[in-house]
CSV table of C-alpha atoms and ligand atoms in Angstrom, one decimal:
chain,number,residue,atom,x,y,z
E,1,UNK,CA,0.0,0.0,0.0
E,2,UNK,CA,1.4,3.3,-0.9
E,3,UNK,CA,1.6,6.3,1.3
E,4,UNK,CA,-1.0,8.3,-0.6
E,5,UNK,CA,-3.7,5.6,-0.1
E,6,UNK,CA,-2.9,5.5,3.6
E,7,UNK,CA,-3.4,9.2,3.9
E,8,UNK,CA,-6.8,8.9,2.1
E,9,UNK,CA,-7.8,6.2,4.6
E,10,UNK,CA,-6.9,8.5,7.5
E,11,UNK,CA,-8.8,11.4,6.1
E,12,UNK,CA,-11.9,9.2,5.5
E,13,UNK,CA,-11.7,8.0,9.1
E,14,UNK,CA,-11.3,11.5,10.3
E,15,UNK,CA,-14.5,12.6,8.4
E,16,UNK,CA,-16.5,9.7,9.8
E,17,UNK,CA,-15.8,9.6,13.6
E,18,UNK,CA,-17.9,7.2,15.8
E,19,UNK,CA,-18.2,7.1,19.6
E,20,UNK,CA,-17.2,4.2,21.7
E,21,UNK,CA,-19.0,1.0,21.0
E,22,UNK,CA,-20.6,2.6,17.9
E,23,UNK,CA,-17.6,2.1,15.6
E,24,UNK,CA,-19.7,0.0,13.0
E,25,UNK,CA,-18.9,2.1,9.9
E,26,UNK,CA,-15.2,2.3,11.0
E,27,UNK,CA,-15.1,-1.5,11.5
E,28,UNK,CA,-16.7,-2.2,8.1
E,29,UNK,CA,-14.4,0.3,6.3
E,30,UNK,CA,-11.2,-1.3,7.7
E,31,UNK,CA,-12.5,-4.8,7.3
E,32,UNK,CA,-13.2,-4.1,3.6
E,33,UNK,CA,-9.7,-2.8,2.9
E,34,UNK,CA,-8.1,-5.7,4.7
E,35,UNK,CA,-10.3,-8.2,2.9
E,36,UNK,CA,-9.6,-6.6,-0.5
E,37,UNK,CA,-5.9,-7.1,0.1
E,38,UNK,CA,-6.3,-10.7,1.1
E,39,UNK,CA,-5.7,-10.3,4.8
E,40,UNK,CA,-7.2,-13.0,7.0
E,41,UNK,CA,-9.7,-11.8,9.7
E,42,UNK,CA,-10.6,-13.6,12.9
E,43,UNK,CA,-14.2,-13.9,13.8
E,44,UNK,CA,-14.4,-12.0,17.1
E,45,UNK,CA,-18.2,-12.3,17.4
E,46,UNK,CA,-18.3,-8.6,18.4
E,47,UNK,CA,-20.4,-5.9,17.0
E,48,UNK,CA,-17.4,-3.5,16.6
E,49,UNK,CA,-13.6,-4.1,16.4
E,50,UNK,CA,-11.7,-6.7,14.5
E,51,UNK,CA,-8.5,-8.7,14.5
E,52,UNK,CA,-6.4,-9.3,11.3
E,53,UNK,CA,-3.9,-12.2,11.2
E,54,UNK,CA,-0.7,-12.3,9.2
E,55,UNK,CA,1.9,-15.0,9.0
E,56,UNK,CA,2.3,-18.7,8.2
E,57,UNK,CA,0.7,-20.0,11.4
E,58,UNK,CA,4.1,-21.3,12.7
E,59,UNK,CA,6.2,-19.7,15.4
E,60,UNK,CA,5.3,-17.2,18.1
E,61,UNK,CA,2.6,-14.6,18.0
E,62,UNK,CA,2.9,-10.8,18.6
E,63,UNK,CA,0.2,-8.2,18.4
E,64,UNK,CA,0.0,-4.6,17.1
E,65,UNK,CA,-2.9,-2.6,18.5
E,66,UNK,CA,-4.9,0.3,17.3
E,67,UNK,CA,-8.0,1.9,18.8
E,68,UNK,CA,-10.9,3.2,16.7
E,69,UNK,CA,-13.3,5.4,18.8
E,70,UNK,CA,-13.8,9.2,18.7
E,71,UNK,CA,-14.8,11.7,21.3
E,72,UNK,CA,-18.0,13.8,22.0
E,73,UNK,CA,-16.1,17.0,20.9
E,74,UNK,CA,-17.2,19.6,18.4
E,75,UNK,CA,-14.3,19.8,15.9
E,76,UNK,CA,-12.7,23.3,15.5
E,77,UNK,CA,-9.7,22.5,13.3
E,78,UNK,CA,-10.9,24.0,10.0
E,79,UNK,CA,-9.4,21.0,8.1
E,80,UNK,CA,-10.8,20.3,4.6
E,81,UNK,CA,-11.5,16.7,5.9
E,82,UNK,CA,-13.0,17.8,9.2
E,83,UNK,CA,-15.7,15.6,10.9
E,84,UNK,CA,-19.0,15.3,9.1
E,85,UNK,CA,-20.7,14.3,12.3
E,86,UNK,CA,-21.7,17.2,14.5
E,87,UNK,CA,-20.4,16.9,18.1
E,88,UNK,CA,-18.2,13.9,17.4
E,89,UNK,CA,-14.5,14.2,16.6
E,90,UNK,CA,-11.3,12.2,16.3
E,91,UNK,CA,-9.7,14.5,18.9
E,92,UNK,CA,-7.3,11.8,20.2
E,93,UNK,CA,-5.9,10.6,16.9
E,94,UNK,CA,-7.5,7.1,17.0
E,95,UNK,CA,-8.2,7.6,13.2
E,96,UNK,CA,-4.4,8.0,12.9
E,97,UNK,CA,-3.8,4.9,15.0
E,98,UNK,CA,-6.2,2.9,12.8
E,99,UNK,CA,-4.7,4.1,9.5
E,100,UNK,CA,-1.2,3.4,10.9
E,101,UNK,CA,-1.8,-0.1,12.0
E,102,UNK,CA,-3.8,-0.8,8.8
E,103,UNK,CA,-0.6,0.3,6.9
E,104,UNK,CA,1.5,-2.0,9.1
E,105,UNK,CA,-0.9,-4.9,8.4
E,106,UNK,CA,-0.6,-4.3,4.6
E,107,UNK,CA,3.2,-4.0,4.8
E,108,UNK,CA,3.3,-7.3,6.7
E,109,UNK,CA,1.0,-8.9,4.2
E,110,UNK,CA,3.7,-8.3,1.5
E,111,UNK,CA,6.2,-10.3,3.6
E,112,UNK,CA,3.7,-12.9,4.9
E,113,UNK,CA,5.3,-16.0,3.6
E,114,UNK,CA,8.7,-15.1,5.2
E,115,UNK,CA,7.4,-14.0,8.6
E,116,UNK,CA,9.0,-16.0,11.4
E,117,UNK,CA,5.6,-16.3,13.2
E,118,UNK,CA,2.2,-14.6,13.4
E,119,UNK,CA,1.2,-11.0,13.8
E,120,UNK,CA,-2.3,-10.2,15.0
E,121,UNK,CA,-3.3,-6.6,14.3
E,122,UNK,CA,-6.0,-5.5,16.8
E,123,UNK,CA,-8.5,-2.7,15.9
E,124,UNK,CA,-10.2,-2.3,19.2
E,125,UNK,CA,-13.3,-0.3,20.0
E,126,UNK,CA,-14.0,1.9,23.1
E,127,UNK,CA,-10.6,2.9,24.3
E,128,UNK,CA,-11.9,6.3,25.6
E,129,UNK,CA,-14.3,4.5,28.0
E,130,UNK,CA,-11.6,2.0,29.1
E,131,UNK,CA,-13.7,-0.9,27.9
E,132,UNK,CA,-12.5,-2.0,24.5
E,133,UNK,CA,-9.2,-3.8,25.4
E,134,UNK,CA,-11.0,-6.0,28.0
E,135,UNK,CA,-13.6,-6.8,25.3
E,136,UNK,CA,-11.0,-7.9,22.8
E,137,UNK,CA,-9.2,-10.0,25.4
E,138,UNK,CA,-12.5,-11.6,26.3
E,139,UNK,CA,-12.8,-13.2,22.9
E,140,UNK,CA,-9.9,-15.5,23.8
E,141,UNK,CA,-8.3,-14.8,20.4
E,142,UNK,CA,-5.3,-13.1,22.0
E,143,UNK,CA,-4.4,-15.8,24.4
E,144,UNK,CA,-1.3,-16.8,22.4
E,145,UNK,CA,0.1,-13.3,22.1
E,146,UNK,CA,3.5,-13.1,23.6
E,147,UNK,CA,4.1,-9.3,23.2
E,148,UNK,CA,1.9,-6.3,22.5
E,149,UNK,CA,3.0,-3.1,20.7
E,150,UNK,CA,1.1,0.1,20.2
E,151,UNK,CA,1.5,3.8,19.4
E,152,UNK,CA,-0.2,7.0,20.5
E,153,UNK,CA,-0.3,10.4,18.7
E,154,UNK,CA,1.9,13.0,20.4
E,155,UNK,CA,1.4,16.7,19.4
E,156,UNK,CA,4.6,17.8,21.1
E,157,UNK,CA,6.9,16.1,18.5
E,158,UNK,CA,6.7,16.7,14.8
E,159,UNK,CA,6.2,14.0,12.2
E,160,UNK,CA,9.3,11.7,11.9
E,161,UNK,CA,10.0,11.7,15.7
E,162,UNK,CA,9.2,8.8,17.9
E,163,UNK,CA,9.0,8.9,21.7
E,164,UNK,CA,10.4,5.8,23.3
E,165,UNK,CA,10.6,5.5,27.1
E,166,UNK,CA,11.2,2.3,29.1
E,167,UNK,CA,9.3,1.8,32.4
E,168,UNK,CA,6.1,3.5,33.4
E,169,UNK,CA,4.7,5.8,30.7
E,170,UNK,CA,1.0,6.1,31.5
E,171,UNK,CA,-0.8,6.2,34.8
E,172,UNK,CA,-3.4,4.3,36.7
E,173,UNK,CA,-6.8,6.2,36.8
E,174,UNK,CA,-9.2,5.3,39.5
E,175,UNK,CA,-12.4,7.0,40.7
E,176,UNK,CA,-13.5,7.5,44.3
E,177,UNK,CA,-16.5,8.8,46.0
E,178,UNK,CA,-16.6,9.8,49.7
E,179,UNK,CA,-20.0,10.3,51.4
E,180,UNK,CA,-20.0,12.1,54.7
E,181,UNK,CA,-23.0,11.7,56.9
E,182,UNK,CA,-23.9,14.2,59.7
E,183,UNK,CA,-27.2,15.3,61.0
E,184,UNK,CA,-29.3,18.0,59.3
E,185,UNK,CA,-30.8,20.9,61.2
E,186,UNK,CA,-31.8,24.6,61.0
E,187,UNK,CA,-28.8,26.7,59.9
E,188,UNK,CA,-29.5,29.1,62.8
E,189,UNK,CA,-28.9,26.2,65.3
E,190,UNK,CA,-25.9,24.2,64.3
E,191,UNK,CA,-25.6,22.9,67.8
E,192,UNK,CA,-28.7,20.8,67.3
E,193,UNK,CA,-27.2,18.9,64.4
E,194,UNK,CA,-23.9,17.7,63.0
E,195,UNK,CA,-22.7,19.8,60.0
E,196,UNK,CA,-20.9,17.6,57.4
E,197,UNK,CA,-19.5,20.7,55.6
E,198,UNK,CA,-16.6,21.5,57.9
E,199,UNK,CA,-15.7,17.8,57.7
E,200,UNK,CA,-15.6,18.1,53.9
E,201,UNK,CA,-13.3,21.2,54.2
E,202,UNK,CA,-10.9,19.4,56.5
E,203,UNK,CA,-10.9,16.3,54.3
E,204,UNK,CA,-10.1,18.3,51.2
E,205,UNK,CA,-7.0,19.7,52.9
E,206,UNK,CA,-6.0,16.5,54.6
E,207,UNK,CA,-6.2,14.5,51.4
E,208,UNK,CA,-3.3,16.4,49.8
E,209,UNK,CA,-1.0,15.3,52.7
E,210,UNK,CA,-1.3,11.7,51.3
E,211,UNK,CA,0.8,12.9,48.4
E,212,UNK,CA,3.1,15.4,50.3
E,213,UNK,CA,3.6,13.3,53.5
E,214,UNK,CA,2.9,9.7,52.8
E,215,UNK,CA,4.1,9.1,49.2
E,216,UNK,CA,7.7,8.6,48.2
E,217,UNK,CA,8.9,12.0,46.8
E,218,UNK,CA,10.4,10.1,43.8
E,219,UNK,CA,7.1,8.4,43.0
E,220,UNK,CA,4.6,10.3,41.0
E,221,UNK,CA,0.9,10.5,42.0
E,222,UNK,CA,-2.1,12.8,42.0
E,223,UNK,CA,-5.3,13.0,44.1
E,224,UNK,CA,-7.9,15.4,42.6
E,225,UNK,CA,-11.2,16.1,44.2
E,226,UNK,CA,-13.4,17.2,41.3
E,227,UNK,CA,-17.0,17.2,42.5
E,228,UNK,CA,-18.7,18.4,45.7
E,229,UNK,CA,-22.3,18.1,46.5
E,230,UNK,CA,-24.1,19.2,49.7
E,231,UNK,CA,-27.3,20.8,50.7
E,232,UNK,CA,-29.9,22.5,48.5
E,233,UNK,CA,-30.6,25.8,50.1
E,234,UNK,CA,-29.1,28.6,52.2
E,235,UNK,CA,-30.8,28.1,55.6
E,236,UNK,CA,-30.6,24.4,56.2
E,237,UNK,CA,-27.6,22.4,57.4
E,238,UNK,CA,-27.5,19.3,55.2
E,239,UNK,CA,-27.5,15.8,56.5
E,240,UNK,CA,-24.9,14.5,54.0
E,241,UNK,CA,-22.2,15.7,51.7
E,242,UNK,CA,-20.5,13.8,48.8
E,243,UNK,CA,-17.1,14.3,47.2
E,244,UNK,CA,-15.9,12.6,44.1
E,245,UNK,CA,-12.5,12.5,42.5
E,246,UNK,CA,-9.6,10.6,40.9
E,247,UNK,CA,-6.3,9.0,42.0
E,248,UNK,CA,-3.5,8.7,39.5
E,249,UNK,CA,-0.1,7.0,39.9
E,250,UNK,CA,2.5,5.3,37.9
E,251,UNK,CA,2.7,1.9,39.8
E,252,UNK,CA,0.2,-0.5,41.3
E,253,UNK,CA,2.0,-0.3,44.7
E,254,UNK,CA,1.6,3.5,45.0
E,255,UNK,CA,-2.0,3.2,43.9
E,256,UNK,CA,-2.9,0.7,46.6
E,257,UNK,CA,-1.2,2.7,49.3
E,258,UNK,CA,-3.0,5.9,48.3
E,259,UNK,CA,-6.3,4.0,48.3
E,260,UNK,CA,-5.7,2.8,51.9
E,261,UNK,CA,-4.6,6.3,53.1
E,262,UNK,CA,-7.6,8.0,51.4
E,263,UNK,CA,-10.0,5.7,53.3
E,264,UNK,CA,-8.2,6.3,56.6
E,265,UNK,CA,-8.0,10.1,56.1
E,266,UNK,CA,-11.7,10.4,55.1
E,267,UNK,CA,-13.0,8.2,57.9
E,268,UNK,CA,-10.9,9.5,60.7
E,269,UNK,CA,-11.2,13.2,59.8
E,270,UNK,CA,-15.0,12.8,59.5
E,271,UNK,CA,-15.1,11.2,62.9
E,272,UNK,CA,-13.2,14.2,64.4
E,273,UNK,CA,-16.2,16.3,63.4
E,274,UNK,CA,-18.7,13.8,64.7
E,275,UNK,CA,-19.6,12.6,61.2
E,276,UNK,CA,-19.3,9.3,59.5
E,277,UNK,CA,-17.5,8.8,56.1
E,278,UNK,CA,-17.8,5.9,53.7
E,279,UNK,CA,-15.7,5.5,50.6
E,280,UNK,CA,-16.4,3.8,47.3
E,281,UNK,CA,-13.3,3.1,45.2
E,282,UNK,CA,-13.4,2.0,41.6
E,283,UNK,CA,-10.2,0.7,40.0
E,284,UNK,CA,-9.7,2.0,36.4
E,285,UNK,CA,-6.9,1.1,34.0
E,286,UNK,CA,-3.6,0.0,35.5
E,287,UNK,CA,-0.3,1.6,34.6
E,288,UNK,CA,1.3,1.2,31.2
E,289,UNK,CA,4.8,0.0,31.9
E,290,UNK,CA,7.1,-0.4,28.9
E,291,UNK,CA,9.4,-3.4,28.6
E,292,UNK,CA,13.0,-2.4,28.6
E,293,UNK,CA,14.3,-4.9,26.0
E,294,UNK,CA,11.5,-4.0,23.5
E,295,UNK,CA,12.3,-0.3,24.0
E,296,UNK,CA,16.0,-0.9,23.2
E,297,UNK,CA,15.2,-2.9,20.0
E,298,UNK,CA,12.5,-0.3,19.1
E,299,UNK,CA,15.1,2.5,19.3
E,300,UNK,CA,17.5,0.6,17.1
E,301,UNK,CA,14.7,0.0,14.6
E,302,UNK,CA,13.6,3.6,14.6
E,303,UNK,CA,17.1,4.9,14.0
E,304,UNK,CA,17.6,2.4,11.2
E,305,UNK,CA,14.4,3.7,9.5
E,306,UNK,CA,15.6,7.2,9.8
E,307,UNK,CA,13.3,8.3,12.6
E,308,UNK,CA,14.4,10.8,15.2
E,309,UNK,CA,14.1,9.3,18.7
E,310,UNK,CA,13.3,11.2,21.9
E,311,UNK,CA,12.8,10.0,25.5
E,312,UNK,CA,9.2,11.2,26.0
E,313,UNK,CA,8.1,12.2,29.5
E,314,UNK,CA,5.6,9.9,31.2
E,315,UNK,CA,2.0,11.1,31.4
E,316,UNK,CA,-0.6,11.1,34.2
E,317,UNK,CA,-3.3,10.0,31.7
E,318,UNK,CA,-4.5,6.4,31.4
E,319,UNK,CA,-4.7,4.0,28.5
E,320,UNK,CA,-6.5,0.7,28.5
E,321,UNK,CA,-3.5,-0.8,26.6
E,322,UNK,CA,-2.5,-1.7,30.2
E,323,UNK,CA,-5.1,-4.5,30.0
E,324,UNK,CA,-3.0,-6.3,27.4
E,325,UNK,CA,0.1,-5.8,29.5
E,326,UNK,CA,-1.5,-7.9,32.2
E,327,UNK,CA,-1.2,-10.8,29.7
E,328,UNK,CA,2.3,-10.3,28.2
E,329,UNK,CA,5.0,-7.6,28.1
E,330,UNK,CA,4.8,-4.8,25.6
E,331,UNK,CA,5.4,-1.2,24.8
E,332,UNK,CA,3.5,2.0,23.9
E,333,UNK,CA,5.4,4.5,21.8
E,334,UNK,CA,4.6,8.2,21.2
E,335,UNK,CA,4.3,9.1,17.6
E,336,UNK,CA,5.1,12.7,16.8
E,337,UNK,CA,2.1,14.1,15.0
E,338,UNK,CA,2.7,17.9,15.5
E,339,UNK,CA,-0.2,20.3,15.5
E,340,UNK,CA,0.4,22.0,18.8
E,341,UNK,CA,-2.9,21.2,20.4
E,342,UNK,CA,-3.2,18.6,23.1
E,343,UNK,CA,-5.1,15.3,22.6
E,344,UNK,CA,-8.9,15.8,23.3
E,345,UNK,CA,-8.7,19.5,22.3
E,346,UNK,CA,-11.3,20.6,19.6
E,347,UNK,CA,-8.3,21.9,17.5
E,348,UNK,CA,-6.3,18.7,17.8
E,349,UNK,CA,-4.8,17.6,14.5
E,350,UNK,CA,-2.5,14.7,13.5
E,351,UNK,CA,0.0,15.3,10.6
E,352,UNK,CA,-0.7,12.7,7.9
E,353,UNK,CA,3.0,12.7,7.0
E,354,UNK,CA,3.6,10.7,10.2
E,355,UNK,CA,1.4,7.8,9.2
E,356,UNK,CA,3.5,5.8,6.7
E,357,UNK,CA,6.9,6.1,8.7
E,358,UNK,CA,5.0,4.9,11.8
E,359,UNK,CA,3.3,2.0,9.9
E,360,UNK,CA,6.7,0.9,8.6
E,361,UNK,CA,8.3,1.1,12.0
E,362,UNK,CA,5.6,-1.1,13.6
E,363,UNK,CA,5.8,-3.6,10.7
E,364,UNK,CA,9.6,-3.9,11.0
E,365,UNK,CA,9.6,-4.0,14.7
E,366,UNK,CA,6.9,-6.7,14.9
E,367,UNK,CA,8.9,-8.9,12.5
E,368,UNK,CA,12.1,-8.2,14.5
E,369,UNK,CA,10.3,-9.2,17.8
E,370,UNK,CA,9.1,-12.4,16.2
E,371,UNK,CA,12.7,-13.3,15.3
E,372,UNK,CA,13.8,-12.4,18.8
E,373,UNK,CA,11.2,-14.6,20.4
E,374,UNK,CA,12.3,-17.5,18.2
E,375,UNK,CA,15.9,-17.4,19.3
V,401,NI,NI1,-6.2,8.1,22.8
């Protein structure tokens, strides 16, 4: 597949964004191109998402992963190929990811008979809602995969630059909700009730000491309280107050320790004010931790292909690619796509010039990793 065709694919995908779990047109479009080129497809039994298979069926299996879903964002790029769907936009570059891995699949197709193993190319739905990776894994079709590779658009590098960083690169992202129960009463007579609001104020302050006083200064973590709810008028002390927020960290150990501290700080601080606190804690995606050996070979491959390599900084955002890494090692690389607007911004753009070099990089690296696994 030539570069020009891949750019057309990207632009088509950009014009036709679909939200998580609704990527039917996208799935059909990618399926058709793969089928036209004689690429085998696995029957996932799922409504959206697909898996392409390349290789001779002998030897080890590695996987390349793209995601396909868009965001509920009104596009403001002014691009000639802007979204044709009001309020929906590929603002995270998943159109780029899909075009890139489609390109890699077609490049691998040309070398299929000499591949030292099998490459499964995953086009997953619903990354933005942290649901798609688990869904693809649940098909059982990835049980034989020994290594997972993916890329993510990165506006802070220009096309032709690849960010490669061993170790933790993306964070855990958990949600918590703390409910504080006091005793409602007339606002003129606080002594007749138990006001949960001062407890909320103290908890907000105390929670930040979990990071500043209880977490290793060399570990990175964030606790953000993002929603508060209490009372519904000016002259009544409410019975309850609710706070909601998120915990982010780069390792599972730090995450577990913060969870424990959060519960203790909330419960004990509330008790000091005569209130009772209960916490709900929901685990989101785990950390994305890149395998060191893969990163070394990736860097060598990138340089051989004339790409510029940078050590990208880690990010406190999450990626459900971490689900695959529970099954086997892998790595997520940052693909320089320029533009200057962050992912999820209405003016986010991805430079199409970056697609083909990235596709080639993933195709070459996948083959190299197969050979490495066979040794
Ligand atoms: Ni994304």
